[in-house]
Short mmCIF file of C-alpha atoms in Angstrom, two decimals:
data_model
loop_
_atom_site.label_atom_id
_atom_site.label_comp_id
_atom_site.label_asym_id
_atom_site.label_seq_id
_atom_site.Cartn_x
_atom_site.Cartn_y
_atom_site.Cartn_z
CA MET I 1 -27.20 1.67 -8.43
CA SER I 2 -25.66 -1.31 -9.43
CA ILE I 3 -22.19 -2.26 -8.76
CA ILE I 4 -20.02 -3.72 -11.26
CA ILE I 5 -16.38 -5.27 -10.43
CA THR I 6 -13.87 -6.83 -12.92
CA ALA I 7 -12.16 -9.96 -12.32
CA PHE I 8 -9.77 -12.38 -14.09
CA GLU I 9 -11.39 -13.90 -16.92
CA ARG I 10 -9.68 -16.89 -15.82
CA SER I 11 -7.48 -16.54 -12.47
CA PRO I 12 -4.39 -17.68 -12.91
CA ASP I 13 -4.70 -19.25 -9.34
CA GLY I 14 -7.48 -21.22 -11.18
CA GLY I 15 -9.98 -20.30 -8.43
CA LYS I 16 -7.84 -20.62 -5.13
CA GLY I 17 -9.36 -16.97 -4.03
CA LEU I 18 -5.71 -15.52 -4.34
CA ALA I 19 -6.58 -12.84 -6.83
CA ARG I 20 -7.54 -9.28 -5.48
CA ASP I 21 -11.27 -9.44 -6.52
CA THR I 22 -11.94 -12.18 -4.01
CA ARG I 23 -11.17 -9.45 -1.12
CA VAL I 24 -13.64 -6.90 -2.91
CA ARG I 25 -16.26 -9.63 -3.18
CA TRP I 26 -15.70 -10.24 0.50
CA ALA I 27 -16.31 -6.75 1.24
CA LEU I 28 -19.31 -6.17 -0.53
CA GLU I 29 -20.73 -9.57 1.18
CA GLU I 30 -19.90 -8.34 4.31
CA ALA I 31 -21.89 -5.23 3.59
CA GLY I 32 -24.67 -7.26 2.04
CA GLN I 33 -24.44 -5.32 -1.38
CA PRO I 34 -25.31 -7.29 -4.52
CA TYR I 35 -22.65 -6.88 -7.20
CA GLU I 36 -22.28 -8.02 -10.92
CA VAL I 37 -18.81 -9.42 -12.13
CA ARG I 38 -17.41 -8.54 -15.79
CA PRO I 39 -14.57 -10.46 -16.89
CA VAL I 40 -11.59 -9.31 -18.31
CA SER I 41 -9.29 -11.21 -20.47
CA PHE I 42 -5.11 -11.07 -20.04
CA SER I 43 -5.16 -9.34 -23.69
CA ALA I 44 -8.17 -6.85 -22.76
CA MET I 45 -6.44 -5.82 -19.49
CA LYS I 46 -3.72 -4.00 -21.71
CA GLU I 47 -6.20 -2.59 -24.11
CA PRO I 48 -7.18 1.26 -23.71
CA ALA I 49 -10.76 0.63 -22.79
CA HIS I 50 -9.86 -1.18 -19.54
CA LEU I 51 -6.68 1.12 -19.07
CA ALA I 52 -9.02 3.95 -18.96
CA VAL I 53 -10.78 2.37 -15.88
CA HIS I 54 -7.55 0.87 -14.40
CA PRO I 55 -4.43 2.88 -15.62
CA PHE I 56 -2.06 -0.14 -14.43
CA GLY I 57 -3.99 -2.54 -16.34
CA GLN I 58 -4.91 -4.86 -13.51
CA ILE I 59 -8.16 -5.97 -11.60
CA PRO I 60 -10.26 -5.37 -9.79
CA THR I 61 -12.20 -2.36 -10.88
CA TYR I 62 -15.30 -0.92 -9.16
CA GLU I 63 -17.88 0.78 -11.01
CA GLU I 64 -21.17 2.22 -9.39
CA GLY I 65 -23.30 4.85 -11.12
CA ASP I 66 -20.60 7.73 -12.38
CA LEU I 67 -17.99 6.35 -9.93
CA VAL I 68 -15.01 4.58 -11.22
CA LEU I 69 -12.42 3.26 -9.07
CA PHE I 70 -9.29 1.00 -8.82
CA GLU I 71 -7.14 -0.34 -6.18
CA SER I 72 -8.70 -3.23 -3.86
CA GLY I 73 -7.41 -0.63 -0.75
CA ALA I 74 -9.54 2.05 -2.10
CA ILE I 75 -12.64 0.02 -3.30
CA ILE I 76 -13.04 -1.55 -0.09
CA PHE I 77 -12.38 1.42 1.94
CA HIS I 78 -15.26 3.14 -0.31
CA ILE I 79 -17.34 -0.01 0.63
CA ALA I 80 -16.72 0.23 4.26
CA SER I 81 -17.54 4.21 4.55
CA ARG I 82 -20.91 3.42 3.00
CA HIS I 83 -22.25 0.73 4.76
CA PRO I 84 -22.21 -0.40 8.34
CA GLY I 85 -19.83 -3.70 9.60
CA LEU I 86 -16.57 -3.07 8.06
CA LEU I 87 -15.38 0.43 9.90
CA PRO I 88 -15.95 1.10 13.64
CA GLU I 89 -18.19 4.38 14.97
CA ASP I 90 -15.63 5.52 17.22
CA ALA I 91 -13.31 8.12 15.24
CA ASN I 92 -10.18 6.54 16.96
CA ALA I 93 -10.92 3.27 16.33
CA ARG I 94 -11.74 3.79 12.82
CA ALA I 95 -8.64 5.61 12.22
CA ARG I 96 -6.84 2.47 13.78
CA ALA I 97 -8.82 0.18 11.64
CA ILE I 98 -7.94 2.16 8.37
CA THR I 99 -4.05 1.82 9.64
CA TRP I 100 -4.65 -1.88 9.54
CA MET I 101 -5.74 -1.32 6.15
CA PHE I 102 -2.30 0.35 4.86
CA ALA I 103 -0.33 -1.49 6.63
CA ALA I 104 -1.65 -4.99 4.98
CA LEU I 105 -1.47 -3.30 1.51
CA ASN I 106 2.08 -1.25 2.24
CA SER I 107 4.13 -3.47 4.73
CA VAL I 108 2.92 -6.73 4.56
CA GLU I 109 1.69 -7.43 0.80
CA PRO I 110 5.10 -6.14 -0.72
CA PRO I 111 7.39 -8.71 0.55
CA ILE I 112 4.78 -11.40 0.01
CA LEU I 113 4.44 -10.35 -3.58
CA GLU I 114 8.21 -10.83 -3.95
CA ILE I 115 7.63 -14.55 -4.05
CA VAL I 116 5.99 -14.01 -7.57
CA THR I 117 8.71 -11.93 -8.90
CA VAL I 118 11.45 -14.71 -7.67
CA LYS I 119 9.08 -17.38 -8.63
CA PHE I 120 7.83 -16.39 -12.15
CA ALA I 121 9.28 -13.09 -13.73
CA GLU I 122 12.80 -14.33 -12.45
CA GLY I 123 11.99 -17.85 -12.70
CA ASP I 124 14.59 -18.56 -15.29
CA LYS I 125 17.46 -16.48 -14.03
CA PRO I 126 20.57 -18.26 -12.32
CA TRP I 127 20.06 -16.75 -8.96
CA SER I 128 16.21 -17.42 -8.91
CA LYS I 129 16.68 -20.83 -6.54
CA GLU I 130 19.38 -19.17 -4.25
CA ARG I 131 17.16 -15.68 -3.95
CA LEU I 132 14.05 -17.49 -2.77
CA PRO I 133 15.21 -18.06 1.01
CA LEU I 134 16.10 -14.63 1.11
CA VAL I 135 12.74 -13.44 -0.07
CA LEU I 136 10.95 -16.03 2.17
CA ASP I 137 12.80 -14.72 5.40
CA ARG I 138 12.09 -11.23 4.78
CA ILE I 139 8.56 -12.56 4.67
CA ARG I 140 8.97 -14.26 7.70
CA HIS I 141 10.69 -11.38 9.29
CA ARG I 142 7.47 -9.27 8.93
CA LEU I 143 5.06 -12.03 9.97
CA SER I 144 6.65 -12.77 13.19
CA GLN I 145 6.17 -8.96 14.07
CA LEU I 146 2.70 -9.33 12.75
CA SER I 147 2.03 -12.32 14.86
CA ALA I 148 3.46 -10.47 18.06
CA ARG I 149 1.29 -7.66 17.70
CA LEU I 150 -1.70 -9.84 17.32
CA GLY I 151 -0.94 -12.16 20.11
CA ASP I 152 -3.86 -14.01 21.43
CA ALA I 153 -6.30 -11.42 20.05
CA GLU I 154 -9.29 -12.47 17.90
CA TRP I 155 -8.67 -9.56 15.44
CA LEU I 156 -6.20 -6.92 15.23
CA ASP I 157 -7.76 -4.12 16.86
CA GLY I 158 -11.08 -5.25 18.83
CA ALA I 159 -13.96 -6.22 16.68
CA PHE I 160 -13.49 -7.43 12.84
CA SER I 161 -12.94 -4.76 10.43
CA ALA I 162 -12.14 -3.38 6.95
CA GLY I 163 -8.17 -4.04 8.58
CA ASP I 164 -8.75 -7.44 9.32
CA LEU I 165 -10.59 -8.00 5.79
CA MET I 166 -7.49 -6.87 3.85
CA MET I 167 -4.79 -8.25 6.35
CA VAL I 168 -6.32 -12.05 6.19
CA SER I 169 -6.60 -11.41 2.49
CA VAL I 170 -2.90 -10.32 2.03
CA LEU I 171 -1.90 -13.22 4.60
CA LEU I 172 -3.85 -15.84 2.26
CA ARG I 173 -1.23 -15.12 -0.59
CA THR I 174 1.54 -16.96 1.40
CA ARG I 175 -0.58 -19.94 1.52
CA PRO I 176 0.96 -21.69 -1.46
CA SER I 177 4.71 -20.93 0.15
CA GLY I 178 3.41 -22.92 3.24
CA ILE I 179 4.84 -20.15 5.54
CA LEU I 180 1.88 -19.47 7.21
CA ASN I 181 2.04 -22.56 9.10
CA GLU I 182 5.21 -21.42 10.80
CA PHE I 183 3.24 -18.92 12.78
CA PRO I 184 0.33 -20.79 14.36
CA LYS I 185 -1.16 -17.17 15.67
CA LEU I 186 -1.56 -15.85 12.24
CA ALA I 187 -2.77 -19.39 10.82
CA ALA I 188 -5.44 -19.15 13.23
CA TYR I 189 -6.25 -15.64 12.58
CA VAL I 190 -6.39 -16.26 8.66
CA ALA I 191 -8.88 -19.49 9.36
CA ARG I 192 -11.06 -17.14 11.49
CA GLY I 193 -11.24 -14.93 8.75
CA GLU I 194 -11.95 -17.70 6.11
CA ALA I 195 -14.90 -19.03 8.26
CA ARG I 196 -16.77 -15.84 8.15
CA PRO I 197 -19.99 -16.62 6.18
CA ALA I 198 -19.35 -13.32 3.55
CA TYR I 199 -15.87 -14.84 3.15
CA GLN I 200 -17.33 -18.40 2.25
CA ARG I 201 -19.92 -16.76 -0.06
CA ALA I 202 -16.99 -14.80 -1.73
CA PHE I 203 -14.68 -17.85 -2.01
CA ALA I 204 -17.67 -19.67 -3.50
CA ALA I 205 -18.63 -17.05 -6.09
CA GLN I 206 -14.89 -16.33 -7.39
CA LEU I 207 -14.50 -20.50 -7.38
CA ALA I 208 -17.66 -20.66 -9.33
CA PHE I 209 -16.87 -17.99 -11.63
CA ASN I 210 -13.30 -19.28 -12.43
CA THR I 211 -14.11 -22.78 -12.81
CA ALA I 212 -17.57 -22.31 -14.92
CA GLN I 213 -17.58 -24.11 -18.56
CA PRO I 214 -16.72 -21.54 -21.14
CA SER I 215 -19.98 -20.59 -22.88
CA ALA I 216 -20.65 -23.21 -25.81
CA ALA I 217 -20.68 -21.53 -29.23
CA MET C 1 -4.17 18.56 21.38
CA SER C 2 -0.62 18.36 20.13
CA ILE C 3 0.68 16.31 17.49
CA ILE C 4 3.88 14.36 17.84
CA ILE C 5 5.53 12.50 15.22
CA THR C 6 8.36 10.05 14.95
CA ALA C 7 11.42 10.44 12.77
CA PHE C 8 14.92 8.98 12.19
CA GLU C 9 17.28 10.17 14.48
CA ARG C 10 19.67 10.55 11.53
CA SER C 11 17.83 9.73 8.20
CA PRO C 12 19.71 7.19 6.28
CA ASP C 13 19.63 9.76 3.34
CA GLY C 14 21.11 12.52 5.19
CA GLY C 15 18.31 14.91 4.72
CA LYS C 16 17.37 14.54 1.18
CA GLY C 17 13.99 14.26 2.28
CA LEU C 18 13.17 10.55 1.31
CA ALA C 19 12.40 9.31 4.80
CA ARG C 20 8.69 8.68 5.33
CA ASP C 21 8.33 11.47 7.85
CA THR C 22 8.62 14.14 5.04
CA ARG C 23 5.16 13.01 3.38
CA VAL C 24 3.48 13.52 6.93
CA ARG C 25 5.40 16.47 7.69
CA TRP C 26 4.32 17.76 4.31
CA ALA C 27 0.67 16.75 5.01
CA LEU C 28 0.61 18.46 8.30
CA GLU C 29 2.23 21.72 6.66
CA GLU C 30 -0.62 21.67 3.99
CA ALA C 31 -3.28 21.32 6.84
CA GLY C 32 -1.60 24.11 8.97
CA GLN C 33 -1.13 22.01 11.80
CA PRO C 34 1.83 22.48 14.36
CA TYR C 35 3.74 19.14 15.17
CA GLU C 36 6.43 18.07 17.08
CA VAL C 37 8.96 15.33 16.59
CA ARG C 38 10.27 12.76 18.56
CA PRO C 39 13.68 11.22 16.93
CA VAL C 40 14.21 7.65 17.31
CA SER C 41 17.38 5.91 17.13
CA PHE C 42 17.75 2.61 14.68
CA SER C 43 18.58 0.61 18.03
CA ALA C 44 15.17 2.18 20.03
CA MET C 45 13.37 1.37 16.93
CA LYS C 46 13.38 -2.12 17.74
CA GLU C 47 12.82 -2.02 21.34
CA PRO C 48 9.46 -2.54 22.91
CA ALA C 49 8.54 0.94 23.69
CA HIS C 50 8.75 1.60 20.01
CA LEU C 51 7.42 -1.54 18.88
CA ALA C 52 4.24 -0.72 21.02
CA VAL C 53 3.60 2.35 18.89
CA HIS C 54 4.80 0.76 15.50
CA PRO C 55 4.71 -3.06 15.24
CA PHE C 56 6.90 -3.01 12.40
CA GLY C 57 9.70 -0.90 14.35
CA GLN C 58 9.59 1.92 11.57
CA ILE C 59 8.77 5.40 11.41
CA PRO C 60 6.84 7.62 11.21
CA THR C 61 4.37 7.17 13.92
CA TYR C 62 1.49 9.69 14.94
CA GLU C 63 0.22 10.50 18.51
CA GLU C 64 -2.29 12.63 19.12
CA GLY C 65 -3.88 12.57 22.56
CA ASP C 66 -5.10 9.16 23.18
CA LEU C 67 -4.68 8.24 19.09
CA VAL C 68 -1.70 6.33 18.30
CA LEU C 69 -1.34 5.57 14.24
CA PHE C 70 1.55 4.27 11.92
CA GLU C 71 1.92 3.82 8.32
CA SER C 72 2.67 7.00 6.63
CA GLY C 73 -0.93 6.50 4.67
CA ALA C 74 -3.02 5.96 7.72
CA ILE C 75 -1.52 9.20 9.15
CA ILE C 76 -1.90 11.31 5.85
CA PHE C 77 -5.40 9.99 5.69
CA HIS C 78 -6.25 10.93 9.04
CA ILE C 79 -4.83 14.28 8.74
CA ALA C 80 -6.73 14.69 5.65
CA SER C 81 -9.91 13.54 7.11
CA ARG C 82 -9.95 16.31 9.70
CA HIS C 83 -8.50 19.47 8.10
CA PRO C 84 -9.54 21.10 4.82
CA GLY C 85 -7.31 21.39 1.82
CA LEU C 86 -5.92 17.67 1.04
CA LEU C 87 -9.33 15.98 0.28
CA PRO C 88 -12.27 17.11 -2.18
CA GLU C 89 -15.75 17.65 -0.87
CA ASP C 90 -17.34 15.83 -3.49
CA ALA C 91 -17.95 12.21 -2.26
CA ASN C 92 -16.99 10.87 -5.49
CA ALA C 93 -13.97 12.99 -6.26
CA ARG C 94 -12.73 12.10 -2.65
CA ALA C 95 -13.22 8.27 -3.28
CA ARG C 96 -10.79 8.73 -6.58
CA ALA C 97 -8.55 10.94 -4.64
CA ILE C 98 -8.13 8.38 -1.86
CA THR C 99 -7.70 5.69 -4.80
CA TRP C 100 -4.45 7.58 -5.55
CA MET C 101 -3.26 7.32 -2.01
CA PHE C 102 -3.52 3.54 -2.27
CA ALA C 103 -2.15 3.42 -5.59
CA ALA C 104 0.92 5.36 -4.77
CA LEU C 105 1.38 2.93 -1.57
CA ASN C 106 0.30 -0.40 -3.38
CA SER C 107 1.13 -0.32 -6.79
CA VAL C 108 4.11 2.56 -7.36
CA GLU C 109 6.14 2.65 -4.18
CA PRO C 110 6.59 -1.60 -3.78
CA PRO C 111 8.63 -1.80 -7.19
CA ILE C 112 10.49 1.44 -6.50
CA LEU C 113 11.55 0.15 -2.95
CA GLU C 114 13.05 -3.10 -4.53
CA ILE C 115 16.06 -0.67 -5.53
CA VAL C 116 16.86 -0.44 -2.06
CA THR C 117 16.72 -4.53 -1.95
CA VAL C 118 18.54 -5.16 -4.85
CA LYS C 119 21.36 -2.60 -3.83
CA PHE C 120 21.37 -3.11 -0.29
CA ALA C 121 19.94 -6.08 1.20
CA GLU C 122 21.54 -7.94 -1.60
CA GLY C 123 24.20 -5.52 -2.51
CA ASP C 124 26.73 -8.37 -1.74
CA LYS C 125 25.33 -11.11 -3.74
CA PRO C 126 26.41 -11.81 -7.22
CA TRP C 127 23.44 -11.34 -8.83
CA SER C 128 22.91 -7.79 -7.65
CA LYS C 129 24.48 -6.09 -10.63
CA GLU C 130 22.67 -8.13 -13.24
CA ARG C 131 19.09 -7.85 -11.38
CA LEU C 132 19.20 -3.97 -10.83
CA PRO C 133 18.14 -3.41 -14.53
CA LEU C 134 15.45 -5.54 -14.19
CA VAL C 135 14.41 -4.08 -11.23
CA LEU C 136 14.56 -0.74 -12.85
CA ASP C 137 12.63 -2.04 -15.85
CA ARG C 138 9.51 -3.11 -13.78
CA ILE C 139 9.92 0.59 -12.39
CA ARG C 140 9.76 2.02 -15.93
CA HIS C 141 6.91 0.20 -16.71
CA ARG C 142 5.11 1.22 -13.96
CA LEU C 143 5.95 4.86 -14.27
CA SER C 144 5.17 4.91 -18.10
CA GLN C 145 1.64 3.76 -17.33
CA LEU C 146 1.50 6.79 -14.62
CA SER C 147 2.98 9.14 -17.20
CA ALA C 148 0.03 8.13 -19.54
CA ARG C 149 -2.48 8.35 -17.14
CA LEU C 150 -1.55 12.06 -15.87
CA GLY C 151 -0.77 13.10 -19.39
CA ASP C 152 -0.91 16.72 -19.42
CA ALA C 153 -2.63 17.52 -16.31
CA GLU C 154 -1.41 19.41 -13.54
CA TRP C 155 -2.63 16.99 -10.92
CA LEU C 156 -3.79 13.05 -10.90
CA ASP C 157 -7.66 14.15 -10.61
CA GLY C 158 -8.64 17.76 -10.52
CA ALA C 159 -7.13 19.83 -7.88
CA PHE C 160 -4.15 18.81 -5.68
CA SER C 161 -5.09 16.27 -3.34
CA ALA C 162 -3.48 13.91 -0.51
CA GLY C 163 -3.29 11.45 -3.43
CA ASP C 164 -0.86 13.84 -4.92
CA LEU C 165 0.90 14.50 -2.19
CA MET C 166 1.48 10.45 -1.70
CA MET C 167 2.05 10.14 -5.40
CA VAL C 168 4.95 12.79 -5.27
CA SER C 169 6.45 11.54 -2.23
CA VAL C 170 6.78 7.94 -3.76
CA LEU C 171 8.23 9.61 -6.87
CA LEU C 172 10.57 11.27 -5.21
CA ARG C 173 12.39 8.04 -3.96
CA THR C 174 13.19 7.02 -7.70
CA ARG C 175 15.29 10.42 -7.45
CA PRO C 176 18.99 8.80 -6.76
CA SER C 177 18.46 6.57 -9.54
CA GLY C 178 17.92 9.40 -12.10
CA ILE C 179 14.95 7.26 -13.63
CA LEU C 180 12.33 10.26 -13.36
CA ASN C 181 14.20 11.90 -15.92
CA GLU C 182 13.13 9.49 -18.50
CA PHE C 183 9.64 10.46 -17.78
CA PRO C 184 9.10 14.43 -18.40
CA LYS C 185 5.48 14.75 -17.37
CA LEU C 186 6.23 12.81 -14.48
CA ALA C 187 9.33 14.80 -13.61
CA ALA C 188 7.36 18.17 -14.22
CA TYR C 189 4.67 16.85 -11.79
CA VAL C 190 7.00 16.05 -9.07
CA ALA C 191 8.80 19.39 -9.38
CA ARG C 192 5.17 21.15 -9.34
CA GLY C 193 4.53 19.06 -5.93
CA GLU C 194 8.06 20.31 -4.70
CA ALA C 195 7.28 23.66 -5.49
CA ARG C 196 4.23 23.89 -3.12
CA PRO C 197 5.31 26.29 -0.10
CA ALA C 198 4.10 23.37 2.22
CA TYR C 199 6.34 20.69 0.76
CA GLN C 200 9.26 23.51 1.09
CA ARG C 201 8.94 24.17 4.78
CA ALA C 202 8.46 20.43 5.57
CA PHE C 203 11.63 19.53 3.18
CA ALA C 204 13.45 22.28 5.16
CA ALA C 205 12.01 21.12 8.73
CA GLN C 206 13.54 17.64 8.04
CA LEU C 207 16.96 18.98 6.49
CA ALA C 208 17.09 21.05 9.78
CA PHE C 209 16.25 18.00 11.92
CA ASN C 210 18.87 15.54 10.08
CA THR C 211 21.84 17.94 9.77
CA ALA C 212 21.66 19.53 13.38
CA GLN C 213 24.49 19.10 15.53
CA PRO C 214 24.48 16.77 18.01
CA SER C 215 23.54 18.35 21.20
CA ALA C 216 26.89 18.83 23.36
CA ALA C 217 27.44 17.02 26.35
#
C-alpha cells in the first residue's frame, strides 16, 4: 500500500530541512519505506480539501490506503510502530523512547517555536526586539536541562530511537538562531543525527523538492 | 506493582485541576488502576533527586516498579496501551486516537500556555497588556479549527479515547480566560469530559490533595 505524505509546495526555509515533512521523510527512510510527496500550496492548505485531512491546515499529513493521519508525532509513531528500527523491543525501553517523542514535542519544541512568533507574527510590534532575549533565555533554560540529561551519551536512552529522531528534528529548528552552539553536547548530538544515512537521504529529498524548477507550461 | 505519580505539593491553581497530574489521575481512573501520589515542592522539583526522574524539573512523573516515565502524554499513552478503555482495538482507529493525543499536546496546548507567559513570566513587562489580545486571538484561531472538525460529534473520532482525554484536559486550561465560552461546541465537549465518573474521581482526588491541611507538627 503506497504511502503519500504532504509537504509545502515551497518550504518557507527554502530547503533547509526545518519544515515538519523532513522528520517524517527521515522516519520513512530509517524504516526503509518508499513514499510519495504531494505538494500543498499556502492557499490550498486553508481549503476544505486539505482541512479534511489536516484540521489545522498544516503539513505534513500521511495517507496509506484508508488511513489518514496528521501531526508529525503521530505519523512517526505510526511508522515506528509498524517497522523495526525506531522503537526498542523491550516494553520499558519502548515506553521511555516514546517519552522522548512527547518531550520533544510538548516540552522542547514549543519554546523554540516562540522565535517564530517574536520574529515574524509579532515582528512589527514595538516590543519585538526587547522580547527576543527573553524568548531565547527560555530556550536556553530548556536546552541546559536537556544537555544535562544527555550528558556524554550518544543518544537519549540507549540505542537511537524515534525519540532521538524527534528531538534532533526539534533541536534543528534552533539552528538559525545560533543558540545550539552554546550547548556543545547537544550540537554534537544533533550532528550525530544529521550524519545518519537515513537523515541524509531525507534532507536531500526535501532539498531537491524545494529547489526544483517549477514545471514549465 | 504499585503506581506512584508525582504532583505539586500545592498546585498553583489551588485545586482547580489544571495541573498536569489531573490528566494522569483521570487516565488511571478510566483504566481502574489504583495509584499513590508523592507530593513535590517547588524547591524539591529543581533538586537532583527529582531531576533524575524528570529532566525538566516538572510534574507529573510515573513510577511502576523499574519503569520511570515523565511527560503526561507518554504516561497516558503508557496507561492506555496496557489497559482497555482508552484506545480502540482497530489499528487505524487507534492510530487516529493517538493522533489526537499529539494534536492536543503539540498544536493546541502550546498556544494556550502562552497565556501563562504573557500574564506571569512577562506580566511586569510594558507590552504585557497589549500583547494579551494577540495571544488570545491565536488561541481562538486554533479553537475555531478544532470546533469545525469536532462539529456536532460527541468525541473527536468515534468512542471516547485517550485523545479526547488529552484534548479536554488541554482545553480546560483555557477556562480561566473565559475563551472556551466563545466556542459552544467545544464547551459542551469539555463538559462531556468533565461529566465522566472517572474525571469526577480524578478531580475530587486532586482537590482533596491540594486543599488538605498541612500535617500538624
